[in-house]
Coordinates of C-alpha atoms and ligand atoms in Angstrom, one line a residue:
X273 CA -77.9 68.2 -163.1
X274 CA -76.0 66.5 -165.9
X275 CA -73.0 66.2 -163.7
X276 CA -75.1 64.7 -160.9
X277 CA -76.5 62.1 -163.4
X278 CA -73.1 61.3 -164.6
X279 CA -71.8 60.9 -161.1
X280 CA -74.6 58.5 -160.2
X281 CA -74.0 56.6 -163.4
X282 CA -70.3 56.3 -162.7
X283 CA -71.0 55.1 -159.1
X284 CA -73.4 52.5 -160.5
X285 CA -70.9 51.3 -163.0
X286 CA -68.3 51.2 -160.2
X287 CA -70.4 49.1 -157.8
X288 CA -72.1 46.7 -160.3
X289 CA -69.7 43.8 -160.6
X290 CA -68.8 43.0 -164.3
X291 CA -69.7 39.4 -164.3
X292 CA -69.5 37.8 -160.8
X293 CA -67.4 34.7 -160.7
X294 CA -68.0 32.1 -158.0
X295 CA -65.2 30.0 -156.6
X296 CA -63.4 27.8 -159.1
X297 CA -60.0 26.3 -159.7
X298 CA -57.0 28.6 -160.1
X299 CA -55.0 28.8 -163.3
X300 CA -51.6 30.1 -164.1
X301 CA -49.7 30.0 -167.4
X302 CA -46.2 31.4 -167.6
X303 CA -43.1 30.9 -169.7
X304 CA -41.2 29.0 -167.0
X305 CA -42.3 26.0 -164.8
X306 CA -40.5 27.4 -161.8
X307 CA -42.5 30.7 -162.1
X308 CA -45.8 28.9 -162.4
X309 CA -45.0 26.7 -159.4
X310 CA -44.0 29.8 -157.4
X311 CA -47.4 31.3 -158.2
X312 CA -49.2 28.3 -156.9
X313 CA -47.0 28.2 -153.8
X314 CA -48.2 31.7 -153.0
X315 CA -51.9 31.0 -153.7
X316 CA -51.7 28.0 -151.4
X317 CA -50.2 30.2 -148.7
X318 CA -53.3 32.3 -148.8
X319 CA -52.2 34.9 -151.4
X320 CA -54.4 36.2 -154.1
X321 CA -53.7 36.5 -157.8
X322 CA -51.8 39.8 -157.2
X323 CA -49.5 38.2 -154.7
X324 CA -49.0 35.3 -157.1
X325 CA -48.2 37.9 -159.9
X326 CA -45.5 39.4 -157.7
X327 CA -44.0 35.9 -157.1
X328 CA -44.2 34.9 -160.7
X329 CA -42.7 38.2 -161.9
X330 CA -39.8 37.9 -159.4
X331 CA -39.1 34.3 -160.3
X332 CA -39.1 35.1 -164.0
X333 CA -36.6 37.9 -163.2
X334 CA -34.3 35.1 -161.8
X335 CA -34.8 32.1 -164.1
X336 CA -35.4 33.9 -167.4
X337 CA -32.8 36.6 -167.4
X338 CA -33.0 37.0 -171.1
X339 CA -36.6 38.1 -170.9
X340 CA -37.4 40.3 -168.0
X341 CA -36.1 41.3 -164.7
X342 CA -35.5 43.9 -162.0
X343 CA -33.5 45.9 -164.5
X344 CA -36.5 46.1 -166.8
X345 CA -40.2 47.0 -166.8
X346 CA -43.6 45.9 -167.9
X347 CA -47.4 46.3 -167.8
X348 CA -49.5 44.4 -165.3
X349 CA -53.2 44.4 -166.1
X350 CA -55.1 43.7 -162.8
X351 CA -58.8 43.1 -162.1
X352 CA -60.2 42.5 -158.7
X353 CA -63.0 40.0 -158.5
X354 CA -66.4 41.7 -158.6
X355 CA -65.0 45.0 -159.8
X356 CA -66.2 46.3 -163.2
X357 CA -62.9 48.1 -164.1
X358 CA -59.4 46.7 -164.6
X359 CA -56.4 48.8 -163.9
X360 CA -53.0 48.8 -165.7
X361 CA -49.9 49.1 -163.6
X362 CA -47.4 50.9 -165.9
X363 CA -43.9 49.9 -164.8
X364 CA -42.4 50.9 -168.1
X365 CA -38.8 52.2 -168.1
X366 CA -38.2 55.9 -168.5
X367 CA -35.4 57.7 -170.4
X368 CA -32.7 59.0 -168.1
X369 CA -32.8 62.7 -167.4
X370 CA -29.6 63.2 -169.4
X371 CA -31.1 61.5 -172.4
X372 CA -31.8 63.6 -175.5
X373 CA -33.6 63.3 -178.8
X374 CA -30.5 62.7 -181.0
X375 CA -28.4 60.7 -178.5
X376 CA -28.1 57.7 -180.8
X377 CA -27.2 59.7 -183.9
X378 CA -23.7 60.7 -185.0
X379 CA -22.7 64.3 -186.0
X380 CA -24.0 63.8 -189.5
X381 CA -27.4 62.6 -188.2
X382 CA -26.8 59.0 -188.9
X383 CA -28.1 56.5 -186.4
X384 CA -25.2 54.7 -184.7
X385 CA -25.8 51.0 -185.0
X386 CA -26.1 49.1 -181.7
X387 CA -25.9 52.1 -179.4
X388 CA -29.5 51.8 -178.3
X389 CA -29.3 48.0 -178.1
X390 CA -26.0 47.0 -176.4
X391 CA -24.3 48.2 -173.3
X392 CA -25.1 50.8 -170.7
X393 CA -26.3 53.6 -172.9
X394 CA -29.2 51.4 -174.1
X395 CA -30.8 51.2 -170.6
X396 CA -33.9 53.0 -169.4
X397 CA -34.6 53.5 -165.7
X398 CA -36.1 50.3 -164.5
X399 CA -39.8 50.1 -163.5
X400 CA -40.3 46.5 -162.4
X401 CA -39.0 46.8 -158.8
X402 CA -41.4 49.7 -158.1
X403 CA -44.3 47.9 -159.8
X404 CA -43.9 44.8 -157.7
X405 CA -43.8 46.8 -154.5
X406 CA -46.9 48.7 -155.5
X407 CA -48.9 45.6 -156.5
X408 CA -48.0 43.8 -153.3
X409 CA -48.9 46.8 -151.1
X410 CA -52.1 48.0 -152.8
X411 CA -53.6 44.7 -154.1
X412 CA -51.9 41.8 -152.4
X413 CA -52.8 40.1 -149.1
X414 CA -49.4 38.8 -148.1
X415 CA -46.3 40.8 -147.2
X416 CA -43.9 41.5 -150.1
X417 CA -41.2 39.5 -148.3
X418 CA -43.3 36.4 -148.6
X419 CA -44.1 36.9 -152.3
X420 CA -40.5 37.5 -153.1
X421 CA -39.3 34.5 -151.1
X422 CA -39.4 31.9 -153.9
X423 CA -37.4 34.2 -156.2
X424 CA -34.8 34.8 -153.5
X425 CA -34.5 31.1 -152.8
X426 CA -34.0 30.2 -156.4
X427 CA -31.5 33.0 -157.0
X428 CA -29.4 31.5 -154.2
X429 CA -29.9 27.8 -155.0
X430 CA -29.6 28.4 -158.7
X431 CA -31.5 27.1 -161.8
X432 CA -30.5 24.8 -164.6
X433 CA -29.6 26.0 -168.0
X434 CA -32.0 24.9 -170.7
X435 CA -31.6 24.6 -174.5
X436 CA -33.5 27.8 -174.9
X437 CA -31.2 29.6 -172.5
X438 CA -28.3 28.4 -174.5
X439 CA -29.8 29.7 -177.7
X440 CA -30.4 33.2 -176.2
X441 CA -26.9 33.3 -174.6
X442 CA -25.3 32.4 -177.9
X443 CA -27.3 35.1 -179.6
X444 CA -26.1 37.7 -177.1
X445 CA -22.7 36.3 -176.3
X446 CA -20.8 39.4 -177.5
X447 CA -22.7 41.8 -175.2
X448 CA -22.6 39.5 -172.2
X449 CA -18.8 39.1 -172.7
X450 CA -18.5 42.9 -172.8
X451 CA -19.9 43.2 -169.2
X452 CA -17.6 41.4 -166.7
X453 CA -20.3 41.1 -164.1
X454 CA -22.9 39.7 -166.6
X455 CA -20.4 37.2 -168.0
X456 CA -19.5 36.0 -164.5
X457 CA -23.1 35.1 -163.8
X458 CA -24.6 34.1 -167.2
X459 CA -21.6 32.4 -168.9
X460 CA -19.2 29.7 -167.9
X461 CA -15.6 30.8 -168.4
X462 CA -16.8 33.4 -170.9
X463 CA -18.6 30.8 -173.0
X464 CA -22.3 29.6 -173.3
X465 CA -22.8 27.2 -170.4
X466 CA -23.8 23.6 -171.1
X467 CA -27.3 22.4 -170.5
X468 CA -28.1 21.7 -166.8
X469 CA -25.3 24.0 -165.7
X470 CA -26.5 25.7 -162.5
X471 CA -26.8 29.5 -162.6
X472 CA -26.6 31.0 -159.1
X473 CA -27.2 34.7 -158.5
X474 CA -26.3 35.7 -154.9
X475 CA -26.0 39.4 -155.7
X476 CA -29.5 39.4 -157.2
X477 CA -30.8 37.5 -154.1
X478 CA -29.4 40.3 -151.9
X479 CA -31.0 43.0 -154.1
X480 CA -34.3 41.2 -153.9
X481 CA -33.9 41.0 -150.1
X482 CA -33.3 44.8 -150.0
X483 CA -36.5 45.2 -152.0
X484 CA -38.4 42.9 -149.6
X485 CA -37.1 44.7 -146.5
X486 CA -37.3 48.3 -147.6
X487 CA -39.8 48.4 -150.4
X488 CA -39.1 50.6 -153.4
X489 CA -36.4 52.5 -151.4
X490 CA -34.5 49.2 -151.2
X491 CA -33.8 49.5 -155.0
X492 CA -34.2 53.2 -155.9
X493 CA -32.3 54.6 -152.9
X494 CA -29.6 53.3 -150.5
X495 CA -26.9 50.8 -151.2
X496 CA -28.4 49.2 -154.4
X497 CA -29.0 52.6 -156.0
X498 CA -25.5 53.8 -155.1
X499 CA -24.0 50.8 -156.7
X500 CA -26.2 51.1 -159.8
X501 CA -25.1 54.7 -160.3
X502 CA -21.4 54.0 -159.6
X503 CA -21.2 51.0 -162.0
X504 CA -23.2 52.6 -164.8
X505 CA -21.1 55.8 -164.6
X506 CA -17.9 53.9 -164.6
X507 CA -19.0 52.2 -167.9
X508 CA -19.9 55.5 -169.5
X509 CA -23.6 55.6 -168.7
X510 CA -25.7 58.7 -168.0
X511 CA -27.9 57.6 -165.0
X512 CA -28.0 59.8 -162.0
X513 CA -29.2 59.2 -158.4
X514 CA -32.0 61.6 -159.3
X515 CA -33.2 59.3 -162.1
X516 CA -33.7 56.4 -159.6
X517 CA -35.2 58.5 -156.8
X518 CA -37.7 60.1 -159.3
X519 CA -39.0 56.9 -160.9
X520 CA -42.7 56.4 -160.4
X521 CA -45.1 53.7 -161.6
X522 CA -48.4 54.9 -163.1
X523 CA -51.8 53.4 -162.6
X524 CA -53.5 53.8 -165.9
X525 CA -57.0 53.1 -167.2
X526 CA -56.7 50.3 -169.7
X527 CA -58.0 50.7 -173.3
X528 CA -61.4 48.9 -173.8
X529 CA -63.5 48.0 -176.7
X530 CA -66.1 45.4 -177.7
X531 CA -66.3 42.7 -180.3
X532 CA -69.0 40.2 -181.0
X533 CA -70.5 40.5 -177.5
X534 CA -67.1 40.3 -175.8
X535 CA -65.5 43.1 -173.8
X536 CA -61.9 43.6 -174.6
X537 CA -59.5 45.2 -172.0
X538 CA -55.9 45.8 -173.0
X539 CA -52.8 47.8 -172.5
X540 CA -53.0 51.6 -172.5
X541 CA -50.3 53.9 -173.8
X542 CA -47.3 54.0 -173.4
X543 CA -48.1 50.6 -175.0
X544 CA -49.5 50.8 -178.5
X545 CA -51.0 47.4 -178.1
X546 CA -54.5 48.1 -176.7
X547 CA -55.1 51.0 -179.1
X548 CA -54.0 49.0 -182.2
X549 CA -56.0 45.9 -181.1
X550 CA -59.2 47.8 -180.6
X551 CA -58.7 49.8 -183.8
X552 CA -58.2 46.5 -185.7
X553 CA -61.2 44.8 -184.1
X554 CA -63.3 47.9 -184.9
X555 CA -62.2 47.7 -188.6
X556 CA -63.3 44.1 -188.6
X557 CA -66.6 45.3 -187.3
X558 CA -69.3 42.7 -187.2
X559 CA -67.8 40.5 -189.9
X560 CA -68.3 36.9 -189.5
X561 CA -64.7 36.0 -190.3
X562 CA -65.5 32.3 -190.4
X563 CA -67.9 32.8 -193.3
X564 CA -65.1 34.2 -195.4
X565 CA -62.7 32.0 -197.5
X566 CA -59.2 31.5 -196.1
X567 CA -57.7 33.9 -198.6
X568 CA -60.4 36.6 -198.1
X569 CA -60.1 36.3 -194.3
X570 CA -56.3 36.5 -194.2
X571 CA -56.3 39.4 -196.8
X572 CA -58.7 41.3 -194.6
X573 CA -56.6 40.7 -191.4
X574 CA -53.4 41.8 -193.2
X575 CA -55.0 45.0 -194.4
X576 CA -56.4 45.8 -191.0
X577 CA -52.9 45.2 -189.4
X578 CA -51.3 47.5 -192.0
X579 CA -53.6 50.4 -191.2
X580 CA -53.4 50.1 -187.4
X581 CA -49.5 49.9 -187.5
X582 CA -49.5 53.0 -189.7
X583 CA -51.4 54.9 -187.0
X584 CA -49.1 53.4 -184.4
X585 CA -46.1 54.9 -186.1
X586 CA -47.7 58.3 -186.4
X587 CA -49.6 58.9 -183.2
X588 CA -48.5 56.7 -180.4
X589 CA -46.1 57.6 -177.6
X590 CA -45.9 58.3 -173.8
X591 CA -49.2 60.0 -172.9
X592 CA -47.4 62.0 -170.2
X593 CA -45.5 63.7 -172.9
X594 CA -47.6 63.7 -176.1
X595 CA -51.3 63.9 -176.7
X596 CA -52.2 60.4 -177.8
X597 CA -55.7 60.5 -179.5
X598 CA -56.9 57.2 -177.9
X599 CA -60.6 58.0 -178.1
X600 CA -60.3 59.0 -181.7
X601 CA -58.2 56.1 -182.8
X602 CA -60.5 53.6 -181.1
X603 CA -63.6 55.3 -182.4
X604 CA -65.8 52.9 -184.4
X605 CA -66.7 55.5 -187.0
X606 CA -63.1 56.1 -187.7
X607 CA -62.5 52.4 -188.1
X608 CA -65.4 52.2 -190.6
X609 CA -63.8 54.9 -192.7
X610 CA -60.5 53.0 -192.7
X611 CA -62.3 49.9 -193.6
X612 CA -63.7 51.5 -196.7
X613 CA -60.1 52.0 -198.0
X614 CA -59.6 48.2 -198.0
X615 CA -59.8 46.8 -201.5
X616 CA -61.3 43.3 -201.2
X617 CA -59.2 42.0 -204.1
X618 CA -55.9 43.8 -203.9
X619 CA -53.2 44.6 -201.3
X620 CA -52.8 48.3 -200.6
X621 CA -49.1 49.0 -200.9
X622 CA -48.1 50.7 -197.6
X623 CA -46.6 53.6 -199.5
X624 CA -50.0 54.3 -201.1
X625 CA -51.7 54.6 -197.7
X626 CA -52.6 58.2 -197.3
X627 CA -50.9 59.9 -194.4
X628 CA -53.2 59.3 -191.5
X629 CA -55.7 62.1 -191.2
X630 CA -56.5 62.6 -187.5
X631 CA -60.0 61.2 -187.1
X632 CA -62.7 63.6 -185.9
X633 CA -62.8 64.6 -182.3
X634 CA -64.9 62.4 -180.3
X635 CA -36.4 38.5 -178.8
X636 CA -37.2 39.1 -175.5
X637 CA -39.9 39.5 -173.0
X638 CA -42.3 37.4 -171.1
X639 CA -45.9 37.0 -170.3
X640 CA -48.0 35.3 -167.7
X641 CA -51.7 35.0 -166.9
X642 CA -53.3 34.3 -163.5
X643 CA -56.8 33.6 -162.3
X644 CA -57.3 32.8 -158.7
X645 CA -60.2 30.9 -157.1
X646 CA -62.0 34.1 -156.2
X647 CA -61.9 35.5 -159.8
X648 CA -59.1 38.0 -159.3
X649 CA -57.0 38.1 -162.4
X650 CA -53.7 39.3 -163.8
X651 CA -52.3 39.5 -167.3
X652 CA -48.7 40.8 -167.3
X653 CA -46.1 41.3 -170.0
X654 CA -42.7 42.2 -168.8
X655 CA -39.5 43.0 -170.6
X656 CA -35.9 44.0 -170.7
X657 CA -36.4 44.2 -174.5
X658 CA -33.8 42.2 -176.5
X659 CA -32.5 38.8 -175.2
X660 CA -30.5 39.6 -172.0
X661 CA -31.4 43.3 -172.5
X662 CA -28.3 45.6 -172.9
X663 CA -26.1 42.8 -171.6
X664 CA -24.8 45.1 -169.0
X665 CA -24.8 44.1 -165.4
X666 CA -24.1 46.5 -162.6
X667 CA -21.5 44.6 -160.6
X668 CA -22.5 43.8 -157.0
X669 CA -26.3 44.1 -157.7
X670 CA -27.1 41.2 -159.9
X671 CA -29.2 43.5 -161.9
X672 CA -29.0 43.1 -165.7
X673 CA -30.0 46.3 -167.4
X674 CA -32.6 46.6 -170.2
X675 CA -32.1 48.0 -173.7
X676 CA -35.6 49.4 -173.9
X677 CA -34.2 52.8 -175.2
X678 CA -34.3 51.1 -178.6
X679 CA -38.1 51.2 -178.4
X680 CA -37.9 55.0 -178.9
X681 CA -37.7 56.3 -182.4
X682 CA -33.9 57.2 -182.7
X683 CA -34.7 59.2 -185.7
X684 CA -38.0 59.7 -187.6
X685 CA -38.5 57.0 -190.2
X686 CA -35.4 55.0 -189.2
X687 CA -36.6 51.5 -188.1
X688 CA -35.7 50.0 -184.7
X689 CA -34.6 46.4 -184.1
X690 CA -38.2 45.2 -184.8
X691 CA -38.4 47.2 -188.0
X692 CA -40.8 49.6 -186.4
X693 CA -40.7 53.3 -187.5
X694 CA -41.9 56.2 -185.4
X695 CA -42.3 59.9 -185.5
X696 CA -42.1 62.8 -183.1
X697 CA -44.7 61.2 -180.7
X698 CA -42.1 58.6 -179.8
X699 CA -38.9 60.7 -179.9
X700 CA -36.5 60.5 -176.9
X701 CA -37.0 63.0 -174.1
X702 CA -35.7 63.0 -170.5
X703 CA -38.1 61.1 -168.2
X704 CA -40.3 59.9 -171.1
X705 CA -41.5 56.3 -171.5
X706 CA -40.7 54.6 -174.7
X707 CA -43.5 53.2 -176.8
X708 CA -44.3 49.5 -176.3
X709 CA -46.2 46.8 -178.1
X710 CA -46.8 44.7 -175.0
X711 CA -50.5 43.9 -174.8
X712 CA -51.7 42.0 -171.7
X713 CA -55.4 41.5 -172.4
X714 CA -58.7 40.3 -170.9
X715 CA -61.5 39.1 -173.2
X716 CA -64.8 38.7 -171.4
X717 CA -68.4 37.9 -172.1
X718 CA -71.1 36.7 -169.7
X719 CA -70.1 33.1 -170.6
X720 CA -66.3 33.2 -171.0
X721 CA -63.2 35.0 -169.8
X722 CA -59.8 34.7 -171.4
X723 CA -56.6 36.2 -169.9
X724 CA -53.8 36.3 -172.5
X725 CA -50.7 37.9 -173.9
X726 CA -47.3 37.1 -175.3
X727 CA -43.8 38.4 -175.9
X728 CA -42.6 39.0 -179.5
X729 CA -41.7 42.6 -180.1
X730 CA -43.7 44.3 -182.8
X731 CA -45.5 41.1 -183.5
X732 CA -47.1 40.9 -180.0
X733 CA -50.1 43.0 -181.2
X734 CA -51.0 40.8 -184.2
X735 CA -50.6 37.7 -182.1
X736 CA -52.9 39.0 -179.4
X737 CA -55.4 40.2 -182.0
X738 CA -55.6 36.7 -183.4
X739 CA -55.7 35.2 -179.9
X740 CA -58.7 37.4 -179.1
X741 CA -60.5 36.4 -182.3
X742 CA -59.9 32.8 -181.6
X743 CA -61.1 33.2 -178.0
X744 CA -64.3 34.8 -179.1
X745 CA -64.8 31.9 -181.5
X746 CA -64.7 29.4 -178.6
X747 CA -61.3 27.7 -179.5
X748 CA -59.7 25.8 -176.7
X749 CA -56.7 27.4 -174.8
X750 CA -54.3 24.9 -176.4
X751 CA -55.5 25.7 -179.9
X752 CA -55.3 29.4 -179.3
X753 CA -51.7 29.4 -178.3
X754 CA -50.8 26.9 -181.0
X755 CA -52.2 28.8 -184.0
X756 CA -49.8 29.3 -186.8
X757 CA -48.9 33.0 -187.0
X758 CA -48.7 35.8 -189.7
X759 CA -48.0 39.4 -189.3
X760 CA -48.0 42.8 -191.1
X761 CA -46.8 46.0 -189.5
X762 CA -47.3 48.6 -192.3
X763 CA -43.5 49.0 -192.9
X764 CA -41.7 47.0 -194.1
X765 CA -44.5 46.2 -196.6
X766 CA -44.4 42.4 -196.3
X767 CA -46.5 39.7 -194.7
X768 CA -44.3 37.5 -192.4
X769 CA -45.6 34.1 -191.7
X770 CA -44.7 30.9 -189.9
X771 CA -44.5 27.7 -191.7
X772 CA -48.1 26.3 -192.0
X773 CA -49.8 29.6 -191.4
X774 CA -51.1 29.7 -195.0
X775 CA -52.1 26.8 -197.3
X776 CA -50.6 26.7 -200.8
X777 CA -53.8 28.0 -202.2
X778 CA -53.8 30.9 -199.8
X779 CA -50.2 31.7 -200.7
X780 CA -51.1 31.9 -204.3
X781 CA -54.3 33.8 -203.7
X782 CA -52.7 36.4 -201.5
X783 CA -49.8 36.8 -203.9
X784 CA -52.1 37.4 -206.8
X785 CA -53.8 40.2 -204.7
X786 CA -50.4 41.9 -204.5
X787 CA -49.2 40.8 -201.0
X788 CA -45.5 40.3 -200.6
X789 CA -45.1 37.2 -198.5
X790 CA -42.0 36.2 -196.5
X791 CA -41.9 32.8 -194.9
X792 CA -40.0 32.7 -191.7
X793 CA -37.5 29.9 -191.0
X794 CA -38.3 30.2 -187.3
X795 CA -41.4 30.4 -185.1
X796 CA -42.2 33.4 -182.8
X797 CA -44.1 34.3 -179.7
X798 CA -44.7 32.5 -176.4
X799 CA -48.4 33.0 -175.7
X800 CA -49.8 32.2 -172.2
X801 CA -53.5 31.9 -171.7
X802 CA -56.0 31.1 -168.9
X803 CA -59.7 30.6 -169.8
X804 CA -62.7 30.5 -167.5
X805 CA -65.9 28.9 -168.8
X806 CA -68.3 30.6 -166.5
X807 CA -71.3 28.3 -167.0
X808 CA -69.3 25.2 -166.0
X809 CA -66.9 27.0 -163.6
X810 CA -64.2 25.3 -165.5
X811 CA -60.7 26.7 -165.8
X812 CA -58.3 25.8 -168.5
X813 CA -54.8 27.1 -169.3
X814 CA -52.2 26.7 -172.0
X815 CA -48.6 27.6 -172.6
X816 CA -47.3 28.1 -176.1
X817 CA -45.8 24.9 -177.5
X818 CA -43.0 27.1 -179.0
X819 CA -41.6 27.8 -175.5
X820 CA -40.6 26.0 -172.3
X821 CA -43.5 27.2 -170.2
X822 CA -46.0 25.6 -167.9
X823 CA -49.7 26.1 -167.7
X824 CA -51.5 24.5 -164.7
X825 CA -54.9 24.4 -163.2
X826 CA -55.4 23.4 -159.6
X827 CA -57.9 23.4 -156.8
X828 CA -56.7 25.6 -154.0
X829 CA -58.0 24.2 -150.7
Ligands
DON202 O1 -42.1 46.9 -175.3 C1 -41.9 46.3 -176.4 O2 -42.7 46.4 -177.3 C2 -40.7 45.5 -176.6 N1 -39.6 46.0 -175.7 C3 -41.0 44.1 -176.4 C4 -39.8 43.2 -176.8 C5 -40.2 41.7 -177.0 O3 -41.3 41.3 -176.9 C6 -39.1 40.8 -177.4 N2 -39.6 39.5 -177.5 N3 -39.4 38.5 -178.0

């Protein structure tokens, strides 16, 4: 009987649309103007938000080679108009079958610097090609070849080097120079190219064409796959044909929660983002943050961040390999208990945080947000990890490989490039997905919908948390992406902040409570957001002023 009732309930939930959205303008925000324009090109050709997502992802793979690409992976959060549930396409990279737990340690157990970051050994098996094929086939309206066409065209014709490109190429010059194929494409005579220099990628165009013509097999089998294995092996890599043939995307149920009348939908493991965000929002409970003084509010947020990142380090990993206690970590009672450990007047030193007791049973990457005129929506965060990934390009394929293996914990307690520590849950194992912080997110109430996310390594989660809070407070798209940022991640036990994030009074107040503050000499993040005001059927969008992106709202005839 119970089972019958549950089945009927599930059916009801499945057919009752969340919040039906009539026709309105379409909005796209991405980190690159050419990608945003390609998304609109596909919408105007009759594609839906999912076709546009394929086009935007593929163009980003061409024009933002330091952020994401066919050699990397990501999470695409999709929701079809009128459907109550979103789905997460997990196109995260996997550890090669020959990977092993201590592969980045020397004989004495010391982690070898750079090995999980630079060159061929740093690369996981790519997930983006499989994800794009899957999204087009299952959710799109147009053939994959049409959605990939803008990317193929731009790969052939080329794109112009920007200031940002130069900065990234300078930063990763040594790894790009170490790969002959990468240097030939991304550098000019082995140096950082000048602004407006045109980068053409005919090999990548051919690889995209193979994908368009043969689907996943065009990348994971056949000529491209053969070349990937030959080139990585020649360079001392450990990939095998079996790794590529075995790669599978996963469709996962996103993590959900509620806050101040909004439903929050975000990335499920192997991202830690959704779990940490819901856990933090639960700790904030029903607080009226705006009623608190600046210092009290920021202290509370920092303490909440500290606790969620402690749990991230302890419990989060690939759910296909370890048992991630999602329900327990996102349980509101558990959050209330954690909340009681926050001293309103003093910082809790991270080393004094008790080891997490399992609660009772119960620089680089990219993001884009799309809403089409029918209400289909996509939030996607894609990555090859560090700028230009591992720097290694498999000659003849145009594919720049990721260095996502660094997102594993190379050794318990030893921080990765983002200073994150991890435990057994995120140890390396063959075929396992490395833990991520990428957090594409939907925030929705009967009145408002926000689609958001950002790159930024470990800081993604706290940026998205504050984006969600701002969205629920009714801030405009532009103000949400422009907010000055601050961040705490449990270890190291410091609050990093952008210039202007705290007033002088707040700095003094937080210091007197025992917070260690570190002002950054740079800005971080590249948040992209699309907002629908449901009552007015009005769409707005914004692209982070820190980046070179383009947000646009247009009527699709
Ligand atoms: O999956 C992750 O959490 C990281 N690989 C993301 C890296 C990133 O955002 C770098 N951005 N600036």
